[in-house]
Amino acid sequence: MKKIGIFGLALRNLRRKLVRTVILLVTVAVVTGTLLGATAFITGMRNALKIGTYRLGADVLVVPEKNEAQAKSALLAGEPTTFYMDRSILEKVQKIEGVKKATAQLFIKPTSFTCCYNVDAFLIAFDPATDFTITPWLEKRLKKPLADDEIVTGSSLPVIAGDTLPFFGTPFTVAGTMEPTGMKFFDQSVFMTMKAAYEMAANSKTKSMQPLELQKDSISAVLVQVQEGFTPERAAIRIEHDVDGVKAIASDEVISTVRRQLGGLLKGIVAISLIVWILALLMMGFAFYMIVNERQRELGLLRAMGARRDQIFGLIMTEAMFLSLAGGVTGIAVGSGLLYTFKDLIMRGLKLPYLLPSVFVLLELVAGALLFAILTGVLSSLLPAAAASRMEPYEAIRKGE
Amino acid sequence: MGSELRKDMPVLQVTDLSKDYMIDDQRLKAVDNVSFTADRGEMISIVGHSGSGKTTLLSLIGGLTKPDRGRVLIDGTDLWALDDRKRSELRSRRVSFIYQFSSLIPTLTALENIILPTTFGDFSADVEQYARELLGIVGLEDKARSYPSHLSGGQQRRIAIARAFINNPEIVLADEPTGDLDEETEQQIIALFKRMNGEKKVTFIIVTHNREIADRTSRQMRMSNGVLVAQEQGNHL
Ligand SMILES: Nc1ncnc2c1ncn2[C@@H]1O[C@H](COP(=O)(O)OP(=O)(O)O)[C@@H](O)[C@H]1O
Ligand SMILES: [Mg+2]
């Protein structure tokens, strides 16, 4: 034991009124935990959406006008769906200014007769020649290009490479399975080439009890990558203007649609966090006002012993900082624990491609929450600490009686 | 300390010191035009009725409250011409207070309480050694790890006195240091003051109601209604 130090003194002070210290600590913990939960939830969701569209690599999705809603739910929730438009739309879109790449896809919702297991599989046919959305993902898993009697399955489907799966009467060999992407559009889908899909449809009339009505040259969607200097929104507006009967969904628009759907929920979360925070600030502020008040004489005595104003200020601030740091760490530990534990429940409850943010982003959020906790401590104790440091020592000692 | 250079100069010079309080539109002259000087190693007692301004005077001298008029020079430095930081530093190095009430920090042990003042200033690392020495001087070496709540009133006061010496002060301002103590403890404390006064040439200003203590100081001063009414040389017992 050498000198006690301001920090040691602060710790002793916190131990003195343990119940109050614990209450304040829990308050900061609740605020920090709520904040971390809310931000992790919001960023996670936003990320999931972004990743979804980024992974798709498409800036704009062109679908039949009347199928806009289906298209969005297919994209966001992997909801199997079927709709068609004419292939000529692809050529039209390709010619529009600002469009860099365009490729067609077919979305086919298999009937329950076509498959044998209990998952909402979603058939997606792509055009290997022009595709820029799925091929990059397949390349990671396949050594050679996908043949026309092969499929690649999403990670959620209970099959392994080499399995044979029939769709509409045509058997396909599983060439590979994809890594989990966190996006149902990928994870629950079965990918095949456009050519394979047309052949499968043609053969279904003889081979399947539920034939697939698919005209040659039908497509479901055109996926567009825009040129540099063009925003997805601008390209989308042009496409809708120049091509009749289509809806062009910009990737950002997909996100904003969901955001609108979740707007109420998010606002609620933000409002609750804010209210909790303000309450906590008031509570901490009041507590520190009390702390300074009841220790008035003691602080005056410290001044009489030679403590400078900044040292008194530092003492009170140290107590607040320690409280908010300890509370912040507790809140982060408990908050992320809860978030992780109930991750699946939240995802299921909201029917969303919700993802926990990546470790890196989570670390950023944790750092942010911790900073916020410290800010709470600083804000709540700044005035009491300043008042304590400005007291005239003699008055402090006299009034503290 | 720089004081060695100025052995001839009074350690404390108080000139025309005044402090007023406004109470219900009435001006109360708590300290009224007080002047005196104290030489190094002097032991001065101040007596006077309750409310005569003794505590206020000590607080003015120690820089705890700002005078309305007049000056306090410690080793020639005008206390109230300094900024708060410099004044605090001067207090930290040269002045100590001893109070009538229990002034120990309840969350610190006896030894930690004695060391506490060194937290706020620039003191050599080995203050613990000196703190233990002081603990021995006040006869409580076995109480180093005791908390104030486990010490008697007299023991607490002795710890507070030991604390007052940890910074090797030049001036000790004691406000009724034996006020509520039994006679035996009182005797111990006076003996202690005498010893520090003799060994370290510490200057004492002791406010007291106790005639016996006053008689054992080198000079007695009396205050009445804020005014220093009499000074007399003591008989150096
Ligand atoms: N901070 C203050 N505010 C108002 N009145 C004060 C204050 N400090 C002291 N007084 C008044 O000044 C007078 C002197 O007080 P004090 O110095 O404590 O006297 P003593 O120590 O001799 O008993 C008293 O009347 C007291 O009420
Ligand atoms: Mg008094």
CSV table of N, CA and C in Angstrom, one decimal, chain A residues 250-385:
chain,number,residue,atom,x,y,z
A,250,ALA,N,-35.4,-1.0,-57.5
A,250,ALA,CA,-34.0,-0.7,-57.1
A,250,ALA,C,-33.6,-1.4,-55.8
A,251,SER,N,-32.3,-1.8,-55.7
A,251,SER,CA,-32.0,-2.6,-54.5
A,251,SER,C,-32.3,-1.8,-53.3
A,252,ASP,N,-32.0,-0.5,-53.3
A,252,ASP,CA,-32.3,0.3,-52.1
A,252,ASP,C,-33.7,0.4,-51.8
A,253,GLU,N,-34.5,0.3,-52.8
A,253,GLU,CA,-36.0,0.3,-52.6
A,253,GLU,C,-36.4,-0.9,-51.9
A,254,VAL,N,-35.8,-2.0,-52.2
A,254,VAL,CA,-36.2,-3.2,-51.5
A,254,VAL,C,-35.9,-3.0,-50.0
A,255,ILE,N,-34.8,-2.4,-49.7
A,255,ILE,CA,-34.5,-2.2,-48.3
A,255,ILE,C,-35.5,-1.3,-47.7
A,256,SER,N,-35.8,-0.2,-48.4
A,256,SER,CA,-36.7,0.8,-47.8
A,256,SER,C,-38.1,0.3,-47.7
A,257,THR,N,-38.5,-0.7,-48.5
A,257,THR,CA,-39.8,-1.3,-48.3
A,257,THR,C,-39.9,-2.0,-47.0
A,258,VAL,N,-38.8,-2.8,-46.8
A,258,VAL,CA,-38.8,-3.5,-45.5
A,258,VAL,C,-38.7,-2.6,-44.3
A,259,ARG,N,-37.9,-1.5,-44.6
A,259,ARG,CA,-37.8,-0.6,-43.5
A,259,ARG,C,-39.1,0.1,-43.2
A,260,ARG,N,-39.9,0.3,-44.2
A,260,ARG,CA,-41.2,0.9,-44.0
A,260,ARG,C,-42.1,-0.1,-43.2
A,261,GLN,N,-42.0,-1.4,-43.6
A,261,GLN,CA,-42.8,-2.4,-42.9
A,261,GLN,C,-42.4,-2.5,-41.5
A,262,LEU,N,-41.1,-2.3,-41.2
A,262,LEU,CA,-40.6,-2.5,-39.9
A,262,LEU,C,-40.6,-1.1,-39.1
A,263,GLY,N,-40.9,-0.1,-39.9
A,263,GLY,CA,-40.8,1.3,-39.4
A,263,GLY,C,-41.3,1.4,-38.0
A,264,GLY,N,-42.6,0.9,-37.8
A,264,GLY,CA,-43.2,1.1,-36.5
A,264,GLY,C,-42.4,0.4,-35.4
A,265,LEU,N,-42.0,-0.8,-35.7
A,265,LEU,CA,-41.2,-1.6,-34.7
A,265,LEU,C,-39.9,-0.8,-34.4
A,266,LEU,N,-39.2,-0.4,-35.4
A,266,LEU,CA,-37.9,0.3,-35.2
A,266,LEU,C,-38.1,1.6,-34.4
A,267,LYS,N,-39.2,2.3,-34.8
A,267,LYS,CA,-39.4,3.6,-34.0
A,267,LYS,C,-39.7,3.3,-32.6
A,268,GLY,N,-40.4,2.2,-32.3
A,268,GLY,CA,-40.7,1.8,-31.0
A,268,GLY,C,-39.4,1.5,-30.2
A,269,ILE,N,-38.6,0.7,-30.9
A,269,ILE,CA,-37.3,0.4,-30.2
A,269,ILE,C,-36.5,1.6,-29.9
A,270,VAL,N,-36.4,2.5,-30.9
A,270,VAL,CA,-35.6,3.7,-30.7
A,270,VAL,C,-36.3,4.6,-29.6
A,271,ALA,N,-37.6,4.7,-29.6
A,271,ALA,CA,-38.3,5.5,-28.6
A,271,ALA,C,-38.1,4.9,-27.2
A,272,ILE,N,-38.2,3.6,-27.1
A,272,ILE,CA,-38.0,3.0,-25.7
A,272,ILE,C,-36.5,3.2,-25.3
A,273,SER,N,-35.6,3.0,-26.2
A,273,SER,CA,-34.2,3.2,-25.8
A,273,SER,C,-34.0,4.6,-25.3
A,274,LEU,N,-34.6,5.6,-26.1
A,274,LEU,CA,-34.4,7.0,-25.7
A,274,LEU,C,-35.0,7.3,-24.3
A,275,ILE,N,-36.2,6.8,-24.1
A,275,ILE,CA,-36.8,7.0,-22.8
A,275,ILE,C,-36.0,6.4,-21.7
A,276,VAL,N,-35.6,5.2,-21.9
A,276,VAL,CA,-34.8,4.5,-20.9
A,276,VAL,C,-33.5,5.3,-20.6
A,277,TRP,N,-33.0,5.8,-21.7
A,277,TRP,CA,-31.7,6.6,-21.5
A,277,TRP,C,-31.9,7.9,-20.7
A,278,ILE,N,-33.0,8.6,-21.1
A,278,ILE,CA,-33.3,9.9,-20.4
A,278,ILE,C,-33.6,9.6,-18.9
A,279,LEU,N,-34.4,8.6,-18.7
A,279,LEU,CA,-34.6,8.2,-17.3
A,279,LEU,C,-33.3,7.9,-16.5
A,280,ALA,N,-32.5,7.1,-17.2
A,280,ALA,CA,-31.2,6.8,-16.5
A,280,ALA,C,-30.4,8.0,-16.3
A,281,LEU,N,-30.4,8.9,-17.3
A,281,LEU,CA,-29.6,10.1,-17.1
A,281,LEU,C,-30.1,10.9,-15.9
A,282,LEU,N,-31.4,11.1,-15.8
A,282,LEU,CA,-32.0,11.8,-14.7
A,282,LEU,C,-31.7,11.1,-13.4
A,283,MET,N,-31.8,9.8,-13.4
A,283,MET,CA,-31.6,9.1,-12.1
A,283,MET,C,-30.1,9.2,-11.7
A,284,MET,N,-29.2,9.0,-12.6
A,284,MET,CA,-27.8,9.1,-12.3
A,284,MET,C,-27.5,10.6,-11.9
A,285,GLY,N,-28.0,11.5,-12.6
A,285,GLY,CA,-27.8,12.9,-12.3
A,285,GLY,C,-28.2,13.2,-10.8
A,286,PHE,N,-29.4,12.7,-10.5
A,286,PHE,CA,-29.9,12.9,-9.2
A,286,PHE,C,-29.0,12.2,-8.1
A,287,ALA,N,-28.6,11.0,-8.4
A,287,ALA,CA,-27.8,10.2,-7.5
A,287,ALA,C,-26.5,11.0,-7.3
A,288,PHE,N,-25.9,11.5,-8.3
A,288,PHE,CA,-24.6,12.2,-8.1
A,288,PHE,C,-24.8,13.6,-7.4
A,289,TYR,N,-26.0,14.2,-7.7
A,289,TYR,CA,-26.3,15.4,-6.9
A,289,TYR,C,-26.3,15.0,-5.4
A,290,MET,N,-26.9,13.9,-5.1
A,290,MET,CA,-27.0,13.4,-3.7
A,290,MET,C,-25.6,13.1,-3.2
A,291,ILE,N,-24.9,12.4,-4.0
A,291,ILE,CA,-23.5,12.0,-3.5
A,291,ILE,C,-22.7,13.2,-3.2
A,292,VAL,N,-22.7,14.2,-4.0
A,292,VAL,CA,-22.0,15.4,-3.8
A,292,VAL,C,-22.5,16.1,-2.5
A,293,ASN,N,-23.8,16.1,-2.4
A,293,ASN,CA,-24.4,16.8,-1.3
A,293,ASN,C,-24.1,16.2,0.1
A,294,GLU,N,-24.2,14.8,0.1
A,294,GLU,CA,-24.0,14.2,1.4
A,294,GLU,C,-22.5,14.1,1.8
A,295,ARG,N,-21.7,14.3,0.8
A,295,ARG,CA,-20.2,14.2,1.1
A,295,ARG,C,-19.6,15.6,1.1
A,296,GLN,N,-20.4,16.6,1.2
A,296,GLN,CA,-20.0,18.0,1.1
A,296,GLN,C,-18.8,18.3,2.1
A,297,ARG,N,-19.0,17.9,3.3
A,297,ARG,CA,-18.0,18.2,4.3
A,297,ARG,C,-16.7,17.5,4.0
A,298,GLU,N,-16.9,16.2,3.6
A,298,GLU,CA,-15.7,15.4,3.3
A,298,GLU,C,-14.9,16.0,2.2
A,299,LEU,N,-15.6,16.5,1.1
A,299,LEU,CA,-15.0,17.1,0.0
A,299,LEU,C,-14.3,18.4,0.4
A,300,GLY,N,-14.9,19.1,1.3
A,300,GLY,CA,-14.3,20.4,1.9
A,300,GLY,C,-13.0,20.0,2.7
A,301,LEU,N,-13.1,18.9,3.4
A,301,LEU,CA,-11.9,18.5,4.2
A,301,LEU,C,-10.8,18.1,3.2
A,302,LEU,N,-11.1,17.4,2.1
A,302,LEU,CA,-10.1,17.1,1.1
A,302,LEU,C,-9.4,18.4,0.6
A,303,ARG,N,-10.3,19.4,0.4
A,303,ARG,CA,-9.7,20.7,-0.1
A,303,ARG,C,-8.8,21.3,0.9
A,304,ALA,N,-9.2,21.1,2.2
A,304,ALA,CA,-8.4,21.7,3.3
A,304,ALA,C,-7.0,20.9,3.4
A,305,MET,N,-7.0,19.7,2.9
A,305,MET,CA,-5.8,18.9,2.9
A,305,MET,C,-4.9,19.2,1.7
A,306,GLY,N,-5.4,20.1,0.9
A,306,GLY,CA,-4.6,20.5,-0.3
A,306,GLY,C,-5.1,20.0,-1.6
A,307,ALA,N,-6.3,19.3,-1.6
A,307,ALA,CA,-6.8,18.9,-2.9
A,307,ALA,C,-7.2,20.1,-3.8
A,308,ARG,N,-6.8,20.0,-5.0
A,308,ARG,CA,-7.2,21.1,-6.0
A,308,ARG,C,-8.6,20.9,-6.5
A,309,ARG,N,-9.1,21.9,-7.1
A,309,ARG,CA,-10.5,21.8,-7.7
A,309,ARG,C,-10.5,20.7,-8.7
A,310,ASP,N,-9.5,20.6,-9.6
A,310,ASP,CA,-9.6,19.6,-10.6
A,310,ASP,C,-9.5,18.2,-10.0
A,311,GLN,N,-8.9,18.1,-8.8
A,311,GLN,CA,-8.8,16.7,-8.2
A,311,GLN,C,-10.2,16.3,-7.6
A,312,ILE,N,-10.9,17.3,-7.1
A,312,ILE,CA,-12.2,17.0,-6.6
A,312,ILE,C,-13.1,16.6,-7.7
A,313,PHE,N,-13.0,17.4,-8.8
A,313,PHE,CA,-13.8,17.2,-10.0
A,313,PHE,C,-13.5,15.8,-10.5
A,314,GLY,N,-12.2,15.5,-10.6
A,314,GLY,CA,-11.7,14.2,-11.0
A,314,GLY,C,-12.2,13.0,-10.2
A,315,LEU,N,-12.3,13.3,-8.9
A,315,LEU,CA,-12.8,12.2,-8.0
A,315,LEU,C,-14.2,11.8,-8.3
A,316,ILE,N,-15.1,12.8,-8.4
A,316,ILE,CA,-16.5,12.6,-8.7
A,316,ILE,C,-16.6,11.9,-10.1
A,317,MET,N,-15.9,12.5,-11.0
A,317,MET,CA,-16.0,11.9,-12.4
A,317,MET,C,-15.5,10.5,-12.4
A,318,THR,N,-14.4,10.2,-11.7
A,318,THR,CA,-13.9,8.8,-11.6
A,318,THR,C,-15.0,7.9,-11.1
A,319,GLU,N,-15.7,8.3,-10.1
A,319,GLU,CA,-16.8,7.4,-9.6
A,319,GLU,C,-17.8,7.2,-10.7
A,320,ALA,N,-18.2,8.3,-11.4
A,320,ALA,CA,-19.2,8.1,-12.4
A,320,ALA,C,-18.7,7.3,-13.6
A,321,MET,N,-17.4,7.5,-13.9
A,321,MET,CA,-16.8,6.7,-15.0
A,321,MET,C,-16.8,5.3,-14.7
A,322,PHE,N,-16.3,5.0,-13.5
A,322,PHE,CA,-16.2,3.6,-13.1
A,322,PHE,C,-17.6,2.9,-13.1
A,323,LEU,N,-18.6,3.6,-12.6
A,323,LEU,CA,-19.9,3.1,-12.6
A,323,LEU,C,-20.4,2.8,-14.0
A,324,SER,N,-20.2,3.8,-14.9
A,324,SER,CA,-20.8,3.6,-16.2
A,324,SER,C,-20.0,2.6,-17.0
A,325,LEU,N,-18.7,2.5,-16.7
A,325,LEU,CA,-17.9,1.5,-17.4
A,325,LEU,C,-18.3,0.1,-17.0
A,326,ALA,N,-18.4,-0.1,-15.7
A,326,ALA,CA,-18.8,-1.4,-15.1
A,326,ALA,C,-20.2,-1.8,-15.5
A,327,GLY,N,-21.1,-0.8,-15.5
A,327,GLY,CA,-22.4,-1.0,-15.9
A,327,GLY,C,-22.5,-1.3,-17.4
A,328,GLY,N,-21.7,-0.6,-18.1
A,328,GLY,CA,-21.7,-0.8,-19.6
A,328,GLY,C,-21.2,-2.2,-20.0
A,329,VAL,N,-20.2,-2.6,-19.3
A,329,VAL,CA,-19.6,-4.0,-19.6
A,329,VAL,C,-20.7,-5.0,-19.2
A,330,THR,N,-21.3,-4.8,-18.1
A,330,THR,CA,-22.3,-5.8,-17.6
A,330,THR,C,-23.5,-5.8,-18.7
A,331,GLY,N,-23.9,-4.6,-19.0
A,331,GLY,CA,-25.0,-4.5,-20.0
A,331,GLY,C,-24.7,-5.2,-21.3
A,332,ILE,N,-23.5,-5.0,-21.8
A,332,ILE,CA,-23.1,-5.6,-23.0
A,332,ILE,C,-23.0,-7.1,-22.9
A,333,ALA,N,-22.5,-7.6,-21.8
A,333,ALA,CA,-22.4,-9.0,-21.6
A,333,ALA,C,-23.8,-9.6,-21.6
A,334,VAL,N,-24.7,-9.1,-20.8
A,334,VAL,CA,-26.0,-9.6,-20.7
A,334,VAL,C,-26.8,-9.4,-22.0
A,335,GLY,N,-26.7,-8.2,-22.5
A,335,GLY,CA,-27.4,-7.9,-23.7
A,335,GLY,C,-27.1,-8.8,-24.9
A,336,SER,N,-25.7,-9.0,-25.1
A,336,SER,CA,-25.4,-9.8,-26.3
A,336,SER,C,-25.7,-11.3,-26.0
A,337,GLY,N,-25.6,-11.6,-24.7
A,337,GLY,CA,-26.0,-13.0,-24.4
A,337,GLY,C,-27.4,-13.3,-24.7
A,338,LEU,N,-28.3,-12.4,-24.3
A,338,LEU,CA,-29.7,-12.5,-24.6
A,338,LEU,C,-30.0,-12.5,-26.1
A,339,LEU,N,-29.3,-11.6,-26.8
A,339,LEU,CA,-29.5,-11.4,-28.2
A,339,LEU,C,-29.1,-12.7,-28.9
A,340,TYR,N,-28.0,-13.3,-28.5
A,340,TYR,CA,-27.5,-14.5,-29.1
A,340,TYR,C,-28.5,-15.7,-28.8
A,341,THR,N,-28.9,-15.7,-27.6
A,341,THR,CA,-29.7,-16.9,-27.2
A,341,THR,C,-31.1,-16.9,-27.9
A,342,PHE,N,-31.6,-15.7,-28.1
A,342,PHE,CA,-33.0,-15.6,-28.7
A,342,PHE,C,-33.0,-15.2,-30.2
A,343,LYS,N,-31.8,-15.3,-30.7
A,343,LYS,CA,-31.6,-14.9,-32.1
A,343,LYS,C,-32.6,-15.6,-33.0
A,344,ASP,N,-32.7,-17.0,-32.9
A,344,ASP,CA,-33.6,-17.7,-33.7
A,344,ASP,C,-35.1,-17.4,-33.5
A,345,LEU,N,-35.4,-17.2,-32.2
A,345,LEU,CA,-36.8,-16.8,-31.9
A,345,LEU,C,-37.2,-15.5,-32.5
A,346,ILE,N,-36.3,-14.6,-32.5
A,346,ILE,CA,-36.6,-13.3,-33.1
A,346,ILE,C,-36.7,-13.4,-34.6
A,347,MET,N,-35.8,-14.2,-35.2
A,347,MET,CA,-35.9,-14.4,-36.6
A,347,MET,C,-37.2,-15.0,-37.1
A,348,ARG,N,-37.6,-16.0,-36.3
A,348,ARG,CA,-38.8,-16.7,-36.7
A,348,ARG,C,-40.0,-15.8,-36.4
A,349,GLY,N,-40.0,-15.2,-35.3
A,349,GLY,CA,-41.1,-14.3,-34.9
A,349,GLY,C,-41.4,-13.2,-35.9
A,350,LEU,N,-40.3,-12.7,-36.5
A,350,LEU,CA,-40.5,-11.6,-37.4
A,350,LEU,C,-40.5,-12.1,-38.9
A,351,LYS,N,-40.3,-13.3,-39.1
A,351,LYS,CA,-40.4,-13.9,-40.5
A,351,LYS,C,-39.4,-13.1,-41.3
A,352,LEU,N,-38.2,-12.9,-40.8
A,352,LEU,CA,-37.3,-12.0,-41.5
A,352,LEU,C,-36.0,-12.7,-41.8
A,353,PRO,N,-35.3,-12.3,-42.8
A,353,PRO,CA,-33.9,-12.9,-43.0
A,353,PRO,C,-33.0,-12.2,-42.1
A,354,TYR,N,-33.3,-12.2,-40.8
A,354,TYR,CA,-32.6,-11.4,-39.8
A,354,TYR,C,-31.3,-12.1,-39.5
A,355,LEU,N,-30.3,-11.4,-39.4
A,355,LEU,CA,-28.9,-11.9,-39.1
A,355,LEU,C,-28.3,-11.1,-38.0
A,356,LEU,N,-27.5,-11.8,-37.2
A,356,LEU,CA,-26.7,-11.1,-36.3
A,356,LEU,C,-25.6,-10.4,-37.1
A,357,PRO,N,-25.2,-9.2,-36.8
A,357,PRO,CA,-24.2,-8.6,-37.6
A,357,PRO,C,-22.9,-9.4,-37.4
A,358,SER,N,-22.0,-9.1,-38.3
A,358,SER,CA,-20.7,-9.8,-38.3
A,358,SER,C,-20.0,-9.5,-37.0
A,359,VAL,N,-19.0,-10.3,-36.6
A,359,VAL,CA,-18.2,-10.1,-35.4
A,359,VAL,C,-17.6,-8.7,-35.4
A,360,PHE,N,-17.1,-8.3,-36.6
A,360,PHE,CA,-16.5,-7.0,-36.7
A,360,PHE,C,-17.5,-5.9,-36.4
A,361,VAL,N,-18.6,-5.9,-37.0
A,361,VAL,CA,-19.6,-4.9,-36.8
A,361,VAL,C,-20.1,-5.0,-35.4
A,362,LEU,N,-20.3,-6.2,-34.9
A,362,LEU,CA,-20.7,-6.3,-33.5
A,362,LEU,C,-19.8,-5.6,-32.5
A,363,LEU,N,-18.5,-5.8,-32.8
A,363,LEU,CA,-17.4,-5.2,-32.0
A,363,LEU,C,-17.6,-3.7,-32.0
A,364,GLU,N,-17.9,-3.2,-33.2
A,364,GLU,CA,-18.1,-1.7,-33.4
A,364,GLU,C,-19.3,-1.3,-32.5
A,365,LEU,N,-20.3,-2.1,-32.6
A,365,LEU,CA,-21.5,-1.7,-31.8
A,365,LEU,C,-21.2,-1.8,-30.3
A,366,VAL,N,-20.5,-2.8,-29.9
A,366,VAL,CA,-20.1,-2.9,-28.5
A,366,VAL,C,-19.3,-1.7,-28.1
A,367,ALA,N,-18.3,-1.3,-28.9
A,367,ALA,CA,-17.5,-0.1,-28.6
A,367,ALA,C,-18.4,1.1,-28.5
A,368,GLY,N,-19.4,1.2,-29.5
A,368,GLY,CA,-20.3,2.3,-29.5
A,368,GLY,C,-21.1,2.4,-28.2
A,369,ALA,N,-21.7,1.2,-27.8
A,369,ALA,CA,-22.5,1.1,-26.6
A,369,ALA,C,-21.7,1.5,-25.4
A,370,LEU,N,-20.4,1.1,-25.4
A,370,LEU,CA,-19.6,1.4,-24.2
A,370,LEU,C,-19.3,2.9,-24.1
A,371,LEU,N,-19.1,3.5,-25.3
A,371,LEU,CA,-18.9,4.9,-25.4
A,371,LEU,C,-20.1,5.6,-24.9
A,372,PHE,N,-21.3,5.1,-25.3
A,372,PHE,CA,-22.5,5.7,-24.9
A,372,PHE,C,-22.7,5.6,-23.4
A,373,ALA,N,-22.3,4.4,-22.8
A,373,ALA,CA,-22.4,4.3,-21.4
A,373,ALA,C,-21.6,5.3,-20.7
A,374,ILE,N,-20.3,5.5,-21.2
A,374,ILE,CA,-19.4,6.4,-20.6
A,374,ILE,C,-20.0,7.8,-20.7
A,375,LEU,N,-20.6,8.1,-21.9
A,375,LEU,CA,-21.2,9.4,-22.1
A,375,LEU,C,-22.3,9.6,-21.1
A,376,THR,N,-23.1,8.6,-20.8
A,376,THR,CA,-24.2,8.7,-19.8
A,376,THR,C,-23.6,9.1,-18.4
A,377,GLY,N,-22.5,8.4,-18.1
A,377,GLY,CA,-21.8,8.7,-16.8
A,377,GLY,C,-21.3,10.1,-16.8
A,378,VAL,N,-20.7,10.5,-17.9
A,378,VAL,CA,-20.1,11.9,-17.9
A,378,VAL,C,-21.2,12.9,-17.8
A,379,LEU,N,-22.2,12.8,-18.7
A,379,LEU,CA,-23.3,13.8,-18.7
A,379,LEU,C,-24.0,13.9,-17.4
A,380,SER,N,-24.2,12.8,-16.7
A,380,SER,CA,-25.0,12.8,-15.5
A,380,SER,C,-24.2,13.4,-14.3
A,381,SER,N,-22.9,13.3,-14.4
A,381,SER,CA,-22.1,13.7,-13.2
A,381,SER,C,-21.3,15.0,-13.4
A,382,LEU,N,-21.4,15.5,-14.7
A,382,LEU,CA,-20.6,16.7,-15.0
A,382,LEU,C,-21.0,17.9,-14.1
A,383,LEU,N,-22.3,18.1,-14.0
A,383,LEU,CA,-22.8,19.3,-13.3
A,383,LEU,C,-22.5,19.1,-11.8
A,384,PRO,N,-22.9,18.0,-11.2
A,384,PRO,CA,-22.6,17.8,-9.8
A,384,PRO,C,-21.1,17.9,-9.5
A,385,ALA,N,-20.3,17.3,-10.4
A,385,ALA,CA,-18.8,17.3,-10.1
A,385,ALA,C,-18.3,18.7,-10.2
